[in-house]
Coordinates of C-alpha atoms and ligand atoms in Angstrom, one line a residue:
M1 CA -13.5 12.2 -18.2
P2 CA -16.7 10.1 -18.3
L3 CA -19.9 12.0 -18.5
E4 CA -21.6 9.6 -16.2
G5 CA -19.8 8.2 -13.2
P6 CA -20.4 4.6 -12.2
A7 CA -22.2 5.7 -9.0
R8 CA -24.7 7.7 -11.0
I9 CA -25.2 4.9 -13.4
V10 CA -25.9 2.4 -10.6
R11 CA -28.4 4.8 -9.1
E12 CA -30.2 5.3 -12.4
L13 CA -30.3 1.5 -13.0
T14 CA -31.6 0.7 -9.5
S15 CA -34.2 3.4 -9.7
R16 CA -35.6 1.6 -12.7
G17 CA -35.5 -1.7 -10.9
Y18 CA -32.4 -3.3 -12.3
N19 CA -29.3 -4.7 -10.7
A20 CA -26.1 -4.7 -12.8
E21 CA -22.8 -6.5 -12.9
R22 CA -20.0 -4.2 -11.8
E23 CA -18.3 -4.6 -15.1
A24 CA -21.4 -3.8 -17.0
V25 CA -21.5 -0.4 -15.2
T26 CA -17.8 0.2 -15.9
L27 CA -18.5 -0.6 -19.6
I28 CA -21.2 2.0 -19.8
A29 CA -19.2 4.6 -17.8
S30 CA -16.1 4.2 -20.0
R31 CA -18.0 5.1 -23.2
P32 CA -17.4 8.6 -24.4
D33 CA -21.2 9.0 -24.8
A34 CA -22.0 7.4 -21.4
G35 CA -25.2 9.3 -21.0
S36 CA -26.8 8.2 -24.2
A37 CA -25.3 4.7 -23.9
L38 CA -27.1 4.4 -20.6
E39 CA -30.3 5.5 -22.2
R40 CA -29.9 2.9 -24.9
V41 CA -29.3 0.1 -22.4
L42 CA -32.3 1.1 -20.4
E43 CA -34.5 1.3 -23.5
Q44 CA -33.4 -2.1 -24.9
T45 CA -33.3 -4.1 -21.7
P46 CA -36.5 -6.2 -21.3
D47 CA -38.6 -5.0 -18.4
D48 CA -38.5 -8.4 -16.7
A49 CA -34.7 -8.5 -16.6
L50 CA -33.3 -8.5 -13.1
V51 CA -29.6 -8.1 -13.7
I52 CA -28.0 -6.2 -16.5
T53 CA -24.9 -8.2 -17.5
T54 CA -21.7 -7.2 -19.3
D55 CA -22.9 -9.3 -22.3
D56 CA -26.2 -7.4 -22.4
V57 CA -24.4 -4.1 -22.5
R58 CA -22.0 -5.3 -25.2
S59 CA -24.8 -6.6 -27.3
I60 CA -26.8 -3.4 -27.0
L61 CA -23.9 -1.0 -27.5
D62 CA -21.8 -2.9 -30.0
G63 CA -24.3 -5.2 -31.6
S64 CA -22.4 -8.3 -30.5
P65 CA -24.5 -11.4 -30.0
S66 CA -26.3 -11.4 -26.7
A67 CA -25.5 -14.1 -24.2
R68 CA -28.6 -13.5 -22.1
T69 CA -29.8 -17.0 -22.4
D70 CA -26.5 -18.5 -21.5
R71 CA -25.0 -16.3 -18.8
A72 CA -21.5 -17.7 -18.6
E73 CA -19.6 -17.4 -15.3
T74 CA -16.6 -16.3 -17.2
R75 CA -16.0 -12.8 -18.5
P76 CA -13.9 -11.9 -21.5
P77 CA -11.3 -9.2 -21.0
E78 CA -13.0 -5.9 -21.2
T79 CA -10.4 -3.8 -22.9
V80 CA -9.6 -5.8 -25.9
S81 CA -9.8 -2.9 -28.3
N82 CA -7.8 -4.6 -31.0
P83 CA -8.2 -8.1 -32.2
P84 CA -5.8 -10.5 -30.4
E85 CA -2.8 -11.2 -32.5
S86 CA -0.9 -14.4 -32.5
S87 CA 2.4 -13.2 -31.0
E88 CA 3.8 -14.1 -27.7
A89 CA 3.7 -11.3 -25.1
G90 CA 4.7 -13.3 -22.2
P91 CA 7.9 -13.4 -20.2
S92 CA 10.9 -14.5 -22.3
E93 CA 13.6 -14.7 -19.7
T94 CA 14.1 -15.7 -16.2
G95 CA 16.7 -14.6 -13.7
S96 CA 16.9 -14.0 -10.0
F97 CA 16.2 -11.0 -7.8
E98 CA 18.0 -10.6 -4.6
S99 CA 15.7 -10.9 -1.6
D100 CA 16.1 -11.4 2.0
A101 CA 16.2 -15.0 2.8
R102 CA 16.9 -14.4 6.5
D103 CA 13.9 -16.4 7.5
G104 CA 14.6 -18.9 4.8
A105 CA 11.2 -18.1 3.4
I106 CA 11.9 -16.6 0.0
Q107 CA 14.9 -17.7 -2.0
N108 CA 15.6 -16.9 -5.5
P109 CA 12.2 -16.0 -6.7
S110 CA 12.2 -16.0 -10.4
V111 CA 12.3 -12.8 -12.4
S112 CA 10.8 -12.9 -15.7
T113 CA 11.1 -10.2 -18.2
G114 CA 7.9 -9.3 -19.9
E115 CA 9.9 -8.1 -22.9
S116 CA 8.0 -8.3 -26.1
N117 CA 9.2 -7.5 -29.6
R118 CA 6.3 -5.3 -30.5
E119 CA 6.3 -1.6 -30.3
S120 CA 4.1 -0.3 -27.5
G121 CA 0.7 1.3 -28.0
D122 CA -0.3 4.2 -30.1
G123 CA 0.9 6.7 -27.7
D124 CA -2.4 7.8 -26.2
G125 CA -2.5 5.1 -23.6
V126 CA -4.8 2.7 -25.4
V127 CA -2.9 -0.6 -25.5
P128 CA -3.3 -3.1 -28.2
V129 CA -3.8 -6.3 -26.3
E130 CA -2.0 -9.4 -27.4
T131 CA -3.1 -12.5 -25.8
G132 CA -1.8 -15.1 -28.3
G133 CA -5.4 -16.2 -28.6
F134 CA -5.7 -16.7 -24.9
E135 CA -8.9 -15.5 -23.2
R136 CA -8.9 -14.9 -19.4
S137 CA -11.5 -17.0 -17.7
V138 CA -12.1 -16.1 -14.1
D139 CA -14.9 -16.7 -11.7
P140 CA -15.5 -13.5 -9.8
D141 CA -17.9 -15.3 -7.4
R142 CA -14.9 -17.0 -5.9
R143 CA -13.3 -13.7 -4.9
E144 CA -13.7 -12.2 -1.5
V145 CA -12.6 -8.7 -0.8
A146 CA -13.0 -6.8 2.5
I147 CA -11.6 -3.5 3.4
R148 CA -10.7 -2.6 7.0
N149 CA -9.5 0.6 8.6
D150 CA -10.4 2.8 5.7
M151 CA -10.7 6.2 7.3
T152 CA -12.1 8.0 4.2
G153 CA -14.9 10.3 5.4
E154 CA -14.1 9.6 9.0
S155 CA -11.6 12.4 9.6
T156 CA -12.6 14.4 12.7
G157 CA -9.3 16.2 13.6
T158 CA -9.1 19.9 13.2
G159 CA -5.4 20.2 14.0
E160 CA -6.0 21.6 17.5
Y161 CA -3.9 20.8 20.5
R162 CA -6.5 18.5 22.0
D163 CA -6.5 16.4 18.8
F164 CA -2.8 15.8 19.3
V165 CA -3.3 14.8 22.9
A166 CA -6.1 12.5 21.8
V167 CA -4.1 10.7 19.1
F168 CA -1.1 10.2 21.3
R169 CA -3.3 8.9 24.2
D170 CA -4.9 6.4 21.7
R171 CA -1.5 5.3 20.5
L172 CA -0.2 4.8 24.0
E173 CA -3.3 3.0 25.1
R174 CA -3.5 0.6 22.2
L175 CA 0.2 -0.2 21.8
G176 CA 0.6 -0.2 25.6
A177 CA -2.0 -2.9 25.8
K178 CA 0.3 -5.1 23.8
L179 CA 3.1 -4.6 26.3
R180 CA 1.3 -4.4 29.7
G181 CA 0.8 -8.1 30.0
R182 CA 4.5 -8.7 29.6
V183 CA 5.9 -6.5 32.4
N184 CA 4.9 -5.5 35.9
H185 CA 4.6 -1.9 34.9
R186 CA 4.1 1.2 37.1
P187 CA 3.0 4.7 36.1
A188 CA 6.0 7.2 35.7
S189 CA 4.7 9.3 38.5
S190 CA 4.8 6.5 41.1
I191 CA 8.2 5.1 40.1
E192 CA 10.2 8.0 41.7
S193 CA 8.5 7.3 45.1
M194 CA 9.5 3.6 45.1
P195 CA 12.5 2.7 47.3
G196 CA 16.0 2.8 45.7
G197 CA 17.2 -0.5 44.3
S198 CA 13.6 -1.8 43.5
E199 CA 12.9 -3.7 40.4
V200 CA 10.7 -1.5 38.2
A201 CA 9.0 -1.6 34.8
M202 CA 7.2 1.0 32.7
V203 CA 5.3 1.2 29.5
G204 CA 5.6 4.5 27.7
M205 CA 6.4 6.6 24.6
V206 CA 10.0 7.4 23.8
N207 CA 10.3 11.1 24.5
D208 CA 14.0 11.5 24.0
V209 CA 17.2 9.4 23.3
R210 CA 20.6 10.9 24.0
S211 CA 24.0 9.7 24.8
T212 CA 25.7 10.6 28.0
K213 CA 29.3 11.9 28.4
S214 CA 30.5 8.5 29.4
G215 CA 28.9 6.8 26.3
H216 CA 25.8 5.4 28.0
W217 CA 22.3 6.1 26.6
L218 CA 19.6 7.9 28.4
V219 CA 16.1 7.1 27.1
E220 CA 13.2 9.1 28.5
L221 CA 9.9 7.3 28.6
E222 CA 6.6 9.2 29.0
D223 CA 3.1 8.0 29.9
T224 CA -0.1 9.9 30.9
T225 CA 1.3 10.6 34.4
G226 CA 4.7 12.0 33.5
A227 CA 8.2 11.1 32.2
F228 CA 11.0 8.9 33.7
P229 CA 14.6 8.5 32.6
W230 CA 16.0 5.1 31.8
L231 CA 19.8 4.5 31.4
V232 CA 21.1 1.9 29.0
M233 CA 24.7 1.0 30.0
K234 CA 27.1 1.0 27.1
D235 CA 28.3 -2.5 27.7
R236 CA 24.8 -4.0 27.7
E237 CA 23.3 -5.9 24.8
Y238 CA 20.5 -3.4 24.6
V239 CA 22.6 -0.7 23.2
D240 CA 22.0 -2.4 19.8
L241 CA 18.3 -1.9 20.3
V242 CA 18.8 1.8 21.3
E243 CA 20.0 2.4 17.8
E244 CA 16.6 1.3 16.5
L245 CA 14.6 3.6 18.7
L246 CA 12.5 6.4 17.2
C247 CA 10.9 9.2 19.1
D248 CA 7.2 8.6 19.9
E249 CA 7.3 4.9 19.6
V250 CA 5.8 2.9 22.4
I251 CA 8.0 0.4 24.3
A252 CA 8.4 -1.2 27.7
M253 CA 11.5 -1.1 29.9
E254 CA 12.4 -3.2 32.9
G255 CA 15.2 -2.4 35.3
T256 CA 16.6 -1.5 38.7
L257 CA 16.0 1.9 40.4
S258 CA 19.1 3.9 41.4
D259 CA 19.7 4.5 45.1
D260 CA 18.0 7.9 45.0
S261 CA 15.2 6.6 42.7
G262 CA 15.9 9.3 40.2
I263 CA 16.8 7.0 37.3
A264 CA 16.4 3.3 36.4
F265 CA 19.1 1.0 34.9
V266 CA 17.7 -1.0 32.0
D267 CA 17.8 -4.8 32.2
S268 CA 15.2 -5.5 29.5
M269 CA 13.5 -3.7 26.6
Y270 CA 10.3 -4.8 24.9
F271 CA 8.7 -3.8 21.6
P272 CA 5.0 -4.3 20.8
D273 CA 6.3 -6.5 17.9
V274 CA 4.8 -9.3 15.9
P275 CA 4.7 -12.5 18.0
R276 CA 7.2 -15.2 16.8
T277 CA 4.3 -17.6 16.9
N278 CA 2.5 -15.6 14.2
E279 CA 1.0 -17.8 11.5
P280 CA -0.2 -16.1 8.4
S281 CA -3.5 -17.0 6.7
T282 CA -3.6 -18.1 3.1
A283 CA -6.2 -18.4 0.3
D284 CA -8.0 -21.7 -0.3
R285 CA -7.2 -21.7 -4.0
H286 CA -4.3 -20.8 -6.3
V287 CA -4.9 -17.1 -7.0
Q288 CA -2.4 -14.3 -7.3
A289 CA -2.2 -10.5 -6.6
A290 CA 0.0 -8.0 -8.4
L291 CA 1.4 -5.5 -5.9
I292 CA 2.6 -2.3 -7.5
S293 CA 3.0 1.4 -6.6
D294 CA 4.5 4.7 -7.8
V295 CA 3.1 4.8 -11.4
H296 CA 3.9 8.6 -11.7
V297 CA 1.8 9.2 -14.8
G298 CA 2.4 12.7 -16.0
S299 CA 6.2 12.7 -15.3
D300 CA 8.6 12.9 -18.2
E301 CA 10.1 9.7 -16.8
F302 CA 6.9 7.7 -16.6
M303 CA 7.7 4.4 -18.4
A304 CA 4.7 4.0 -20.6
D305 CA 6.3 1.2 -22.6
A306 CA 7.0 -0.9 -19.5
W307 CA 3.4 -0.3 -18.3
D308 CA 2.0 -1.4 -21.6
R309 CA 4.0 -4.6 -21.4
F310 CA 2.7 -5.2 -17.9
A311 CA -0.8 -4.6 -19.0
R312 CA -0.5 -6.8 -22.0
W313 CA 1.1 -9.6 -19.9
L314 CA -1.9 -9.5 -17.6
H315 CA -4.0 -10.6 -20.5
T316 CA -1.9 -13.7 -21.2
E317 CA -2.0 -17.2 -19.9
P318 CA 0.9 -16.9 -17.4
A319 CA -1.1 -14.2 -15.7
E320 CA -4.4 -16.0 -15.7
H321 CA -4.3 -16.4 -11.9
V322 CA -3.6 -12.8 -11.2
E323 CA -7.1 -11.6 -10.2
Y324 CA -6.1 -8.7 -7.9
L325 CA -4.1 -5.5 -8.6
L326 CA -3.1 -3.4 -5.6
I327 CA -1.6 0.0 -6.2
A328 CA 0.0 1.6 -3.1
G329 CA 0.0 5.3 -4.1
D330 CA 1.6 7.9 -6.4
M331 CA -0.7 7.2 -9.3
V332 CA 0.4 10.4 -10.9
E333 CA 3.4 12.7 -10.6
G334 CA 1.3 15.5 -9.3
V335 CA 2.3 19.2 -9.4
G336 CA 4.3 21.2 -7.0
V337 CA 5.4 18.2 -4.9
Y338 CA 9.1 19.0 -5.0
P339 CA 11.0 22.1 -6.0
D340 CA 11.6 22.4 -9.8
Q341 CA 9.4 19.4 -10.4
D342 CA 7.6 21.2 -13.2
E343 CA 10.7 21.0 -15.3
E344 CA 10.1 17.2 -15.5
L345 CA 6.4 17.2 -16.2
E346 CA 5.0 15.8 -19.4
I347 CA 1.4 16.6 -18.3
V348 CA 1.2 19.8 -16.3
D349 CA -2.5 19.7 -15.3
I350 CA -3.3 17.4 -12.4
Y351 CA -6.7 16.4 -13.7
D352 CA -5.1 15.6 -17.1
Q353 CA -2.6 13.4 -15.2
Y354 CA -5.4 11.4 -13.6
D355 CA -7.2 11.2 -17.0
A356 CA -4.0 9.7 -18.5
F357 CA -3.6 7.4 -15.5
N358 CA -7.1 6.2 -16.1
E359 CA -6.3 5.5 -19.7
H360 CA -3.4 3.3 -18.7
L361 CA -5.6 1.6 -16.2
K362 CA -8.0 0.7 -19.0
A363 CA -5.3 -1.5 -20.5
V364 CA -5.3 -4.1 -17.7
P365 CA -8.0 -6.8 -17.8
G366 CA -11.4 -5.5 -16.9
D367 CA -12.1 -8.4 -14.6
L368 CA -9.2 -7.5 -12.2
E369 CA -10.2 -6.5 -8.7
I370 CA -8.3 -3.2 -8.2
V371 CA -7.6 -1.6 -4.8
M372 CA -5.7 1.7 -4.6
I373 CA -4.6 4.1 -1.9
P374 CA -3.1 7.6 -2.4
G375 CA 0.6 8.6 -1.9
N376 CA 2.4 11.9 -1.4
H377 CA 2.3 12.8 -5.1
D378 CA -1.5 12.4 -5.2
A379 CA -4.1 15.1 -5.0
V380 CA -5.3 14.5 -1.4
R381 CA -4.1 15.9 1.9
L382 CA -0.4 15.2 2.5
A383 CA -0.8 14.5 6.2
E384 CA -1.3 10.8 7.1
P385 CA -3.6 9.1 7.4
Q386 CA -4.6 10.3 3.9
P387 CA -8.3 9.8 3.0
G388 CA -9.0 8.1 -0.3
F389 CA -9.5 10.3 -3.4
D390 CA -12.4 12.7 -3.5
E391 CA -15.5 12.2 -5.7
E392 CA -14.1 14.2 -8.6
L393 CA -11.0 12.1 -8.8
R394 CA -13.0 8.9 -8.3
Q395 CA -15.1 9.9 -11.3
I396 CA -11.9 10.3 -13.4
M397 CA -10.3 7.1 -12.2
S398 CA -13.3 4.9 -12.9
A399 CA -11.8 2.3 -15.3
H400 CA -12.7 -1.1 -13.9
D401 CA -14.4 0.4 -10.9
P402 CA -11.4 0.3 -8.5
R403 CA -11.8 0.3 -4.8
I404 CA -10.3 3.5 -3.5
V405 CA -9.4 3.6 0.1
S406 CA -7.3 5.6 2.6
N407 CA -3.5 5.4 3.1
P408 CA -3.0 3.3 5.1
S409 CA -5.8 0.7 4.8
T410 CA -6.1 -3.1 5.2
V411 CA -7.5 -5.1 2.4
E412 CA -8.5 -8.7 2.9
L413 CA -8.3 -10.9 -0.2
E414 CA -9.7 -14.4 0.3
G415 CA -8.7 -14.4 3.9
V416 CA -5.2 -12.9 3.4
S417 CA -4.9 -9.5 5.0
I418 CA -2.7 -7.0 3.3
L419 CA -1.7 -3.8 5.0
M420 CA -1.3 -1.2 2.3
Y421 CA 0.7 2.0 3.1
H422 CA 2.4 4.4 0.7
G423 CA 5.6 4.5 2.7
V424 CA 6.7 8.1 3.4
S425 CA 7.9 7.1 6.9
L426 CA 10.4 4.7 5.3
D427 CA 12.5 7.7 4.3
E428 CA 12.7 8.5 8.0
V429 CA 13.4 5.0 9.3
I430 CA 16.2 4.8 6.7
A431 CA 17.6 8.1 7.7
E432 CA 17.6 7.4 11.4
L433 CA 18.7 3.8 11.6
P434 CA 22.1 2.3 10.9
A435 CA 22.4 1.0 7.2
E436 CA 22.4 -2.7 8.1
K437 CA 18.9 -2.2 9.7
A438 CA 17.3 -0.1 7.0
S439 CA 18.5 1.2 3.7
Y440 CA 17.2 2.1 0.3
D441 CA 18.8 -1.1 -1.1
E442 CA 16.8 -3.2 1.4
P443 CA 13.6 -1.3 1.9
H444 CA 11.9 -4.4 3.3
K445 CA 14.1 -4.2 6.4
A446 CA 12.8 -0.7 7.1
M447 CA 9.4 -2.2 6.9
Y448 CA 10.4 -4.8 9.5
Q449 CA 11.0 -2.0 11.9
L450 CA 7.5 -0.6 11.4
L451 CA 6.1 -4.1 12.1
K452 CA 8.3 -4.4 15.2
K453 CA 7.0 -1.0 16.4
R454 CA 3.5 -1.9 15.3
H455 CA 3.2 1.6 13.9
I456 CA 3.1 2.9 10.3
A457 CA 4.9 6.2 11.1
P458 CA 6.3 6.2 14.7
Q459 CA 8.1 9.5 14.7
F460 CA 6.1 12.7 14.8
G461 CA 7.2 16.1 13.6
G462 CA 9.8 14.9 11.2
H463 CA 9.6 14.1 7.5
T464 CA 6.3 12.4 7.7
R465 CA 3.4 14.7 8.2
L466 CA 0.7 13.4 10.5
A467 CA -2.9 14.6 10.9
P468 CA -4.1 14.1 14.4
E469 CA -7.4 12.2 14.6
E470 CA -9.4 11.0 17.5
R471 CA -8.0 7.6 16.8
D472 CA -4.4 6.7 15.7
Y473 CA -5.2 5.1 12.4
L474 CA -1.4 4.4 12.0
V475 CA -1.2 1.9 14.8
I476 CA -0.8 -1.6 13.3
E477 CA -3.4 -3.1 15.6
D478 CA -3.7 -6.6 13.9
V479 CA -0.7 -8.4 12.4
P480 CA -1.2 -8.4 8.6
D481 CA -0.3 -11.4 6.5
I482 CA 1.3 -9.1 4.0
F483 CA 2.6 -5.6 4.4
H484 CA 2.8 -3.7 1.1
T485 CA 4.5 -0.3 0.7
G486 CA 6.1 1.7 -2.1
H487 CA 7.4 5.3 -2.2
V488 CA 11.2 4.7 -2.1
H489 CA 11.1 3.3 -5.6
K490 CA 13.1 0.3 -4.7
L491 CA 12.0 -3.3 -4.9
G492 CA 12.6 -5.5 -1.9
F493 CA 10.8 -8.2 0.0
G494 CA 11.3 -10.7 2.7
K495 CA 9.6 -12.1 5.8
Y496 CA 9.6 -10.8 9.3
H497 CA 8.1 -13.2 11.9
D498 CA 6.3 -14.7 8.9
V499 CA 4.8 -11.5 7.7
L500 CA 5.6 -11.0 4.0
A501 CA 6.9 -7.4 3.6
I502 CA 7.0 -6.1 0.0
N503 CA 8.1 -2.8 -1.1
S504 CA 7.1 -2.5 -4.8
G505 CA 9.4 -0.6 -7.2
C506 CA 8.0 2.1 -9.5
W507 CA 7.2 2.9 -13.1
Q508 CA 9.3 6.0 -13.3
S509 CA 12.9 6.0 -14.5
Q510 CA 15.5 8.0 -12.6
T511 CA 14.6 11.7 -12.1
D512 CA 17.2 14.5 -11.9
F513 CA 16.8 14.6 -8.2
Q514 CA 17.3 10.9 -7.8
K515 CA 20.4 11.2 -9.9
S516 CA 21.7 14.0 -7.7
V517 CA 21.4 11.8 -4.6
N518 CA 22.3 8.5 -6.2
I519 CA 19.0 6.8 -6.0
D520 CA 18.8 4.1 -8.6
P521 CA 15.2 3.2 -8.9
D522 CA 13.8 -0.3 -9.6
A523 CA 11.5 0.6 -12.3
G524 CA 9.1 -1.6 -14.3
Y525 CA 8.8 -4.6 -12.0
A526 CA 5.7 -6.2 -10.8
P527 CA 5.9 -8.5 -7.7
I528 CA 3.3 -11.2 -7.9
V529 CA 2.2 -12.9 -4.7
D530 CA 0.6 -16.4 -4.6
L531 CA -2.2 -15.9 -2.1
D532 CA -2.3 -19.6 -1.3
T533 CA 1.4 -19.9 -0.4
L534 CA 2.6 -16.2 0.1
E535 CA 5.4 -16.9 -2.4
V536 CA 6.6 -14.1 -4.5
T537 CA 7.7 -14.0 -8.2
V538 CA 8.9 -10.8 -9.8
Q539 CA 7.9 -9.9 -13.4
K540 CA 10.2 -7.5 -15.1
F541 CA 8.8 -5.2 -17.9
S542 CA 11.6 -2.7 -18.3
Ligands
D5M601 O1 9.7 9.5 -3.7 C1 10.8 8.7 -4.3 C2 12.0 8.6 -3.4 O2 12.8 9.7 -3.6 C3 11.6 8.8 -1.9 O3 12.6 8.0 -1.2 C4 11.8 10.2 -1.6 C5 12.9 10.6 -2.5 N1 12.8 12.0 -3.1 C6 12.4 12.2 -4.4 N2 12.5 13.5 -4.7 C7 12.9 14.1 -3.5 C8 13.2 15.5 -3.1 N3 13.1 16.5 -4.0 N4 13.5 15.7 -1.9 C9 13.7 14.7 -1.0 N5 13.4 13.4 -1.3 C10 13.0 13.1 -2.5 P1 8.5 10.1 -4.4 O4 7.4 10.2 -3.4 O5 8.1 9.3 -5.5 O6 9.0 11.5 -4.9
FE602 FE1 6.7 7.7 -5.7
ZN603 ZN1 6.0 8.7 -2.8

């Protein structure tokens, strides 16, 4: 654990009148003697210097020649702890990974194995970096990163009844707004006083779905004025859509009132959905992001070798355009997450697990822009939305100064918006929907359902724990360009109305539990997205 956190170092530097490059701060913070390293930097930096650069810090701490007079735009990889060796660490094979080509957008992305002949690191997480003589050269000034909808520090809910009322009202209001323009809706309370046979429409939350004795479906919709029953006849095309309904999602229905005005027969059903005319934004230059999740450091099954290969590959030429690394939760295995989990722990202390994760993070290039959100194995509240890690954990996970935000959050990289969500609700979507609409083998299809419902975790009170807040942070207000989840440990991607949905795999081989339920994880893959074209290639490191 660093003695001096980056935040403290920045404070200290600014109080003495210096600005510092982010990486310079990370470099000081990552020293075991960070406190005295900071003192030395402060003593030896000329008083008239405005910015303390990475090169300054290196020259002061390691005695390497200073580049003060020639401040290059490019930065060498920070974590090269061993001299580069002349051996190839890059992908050696290509293959294909099955993906959903329904929209014809992604076909046969290449899979490269990052297999290398060398043994992995020295066992304590410090990876010898092989670059084959290649040095990353990036221009951080070209990067643009913005975070939206990070609710860290914004939590107001206390779990009381009125908080639940508030969060559901907010959901109905905001998702309802996407539907009200499409139907001539009426409040539930006024529908029953309309004459029998009238054409009616309503926007509401799904309260209940049940089949009738004669095989029709009864869907109860609720709004702020009450509830009204809608009948979907079994011979109608909409029966197919009834299978997709989850409780608490917001939809609109249109139909004809029965003679006694006690029920309406459904003619049309509408979801908030992603418009078919949706056109994703792309970056103005060729730059890539690696989208991963579920590292599970601390588990017996954490695949350190695969991670080392991934980290080493990032230092090589084929990865030179990868400038962003997004990690969608489950950094560590955690403790007490599932029954008997302790029998499969390599590291039993949660802080030690984060320490080890941080060591593994150090192995990736120091110039990478890293964004991470927590998952259900992480040491933050389990209920969603999950705030980003607390200060203590941020201090531990300080390598390369990652941006730590809530689950979910939206990160915008050079104009491309990426909705990051760990993915616990995917278990529920997969359990509730027919296999052809959502399954562990095609996790991206479960993601399509969330996009269609424009909600991260529609169903309340099931598997996914929700924390009521004043605002429903789980509403997908704006259509993202990319939707990134993890959790189910399966790799799958495809496009839904031109939104790229990617469920990243994991870095943990099959656990006993997964074996018992026949989950065969996709471990050791890194999907890489071209931000200028939204094309995906998958790198394999296992
Ligand atoms: O989740 C990995 C996947 O495995 C996810 O689909 C949940 C499922 N899983 C794993 N262990 C259990 C237990 N014990 N009960 C139910 N479901 C489980 P992760 O969040 O990485 O554990
Ligand atoms: Fe996981
Ligand atoms: Zn998980």
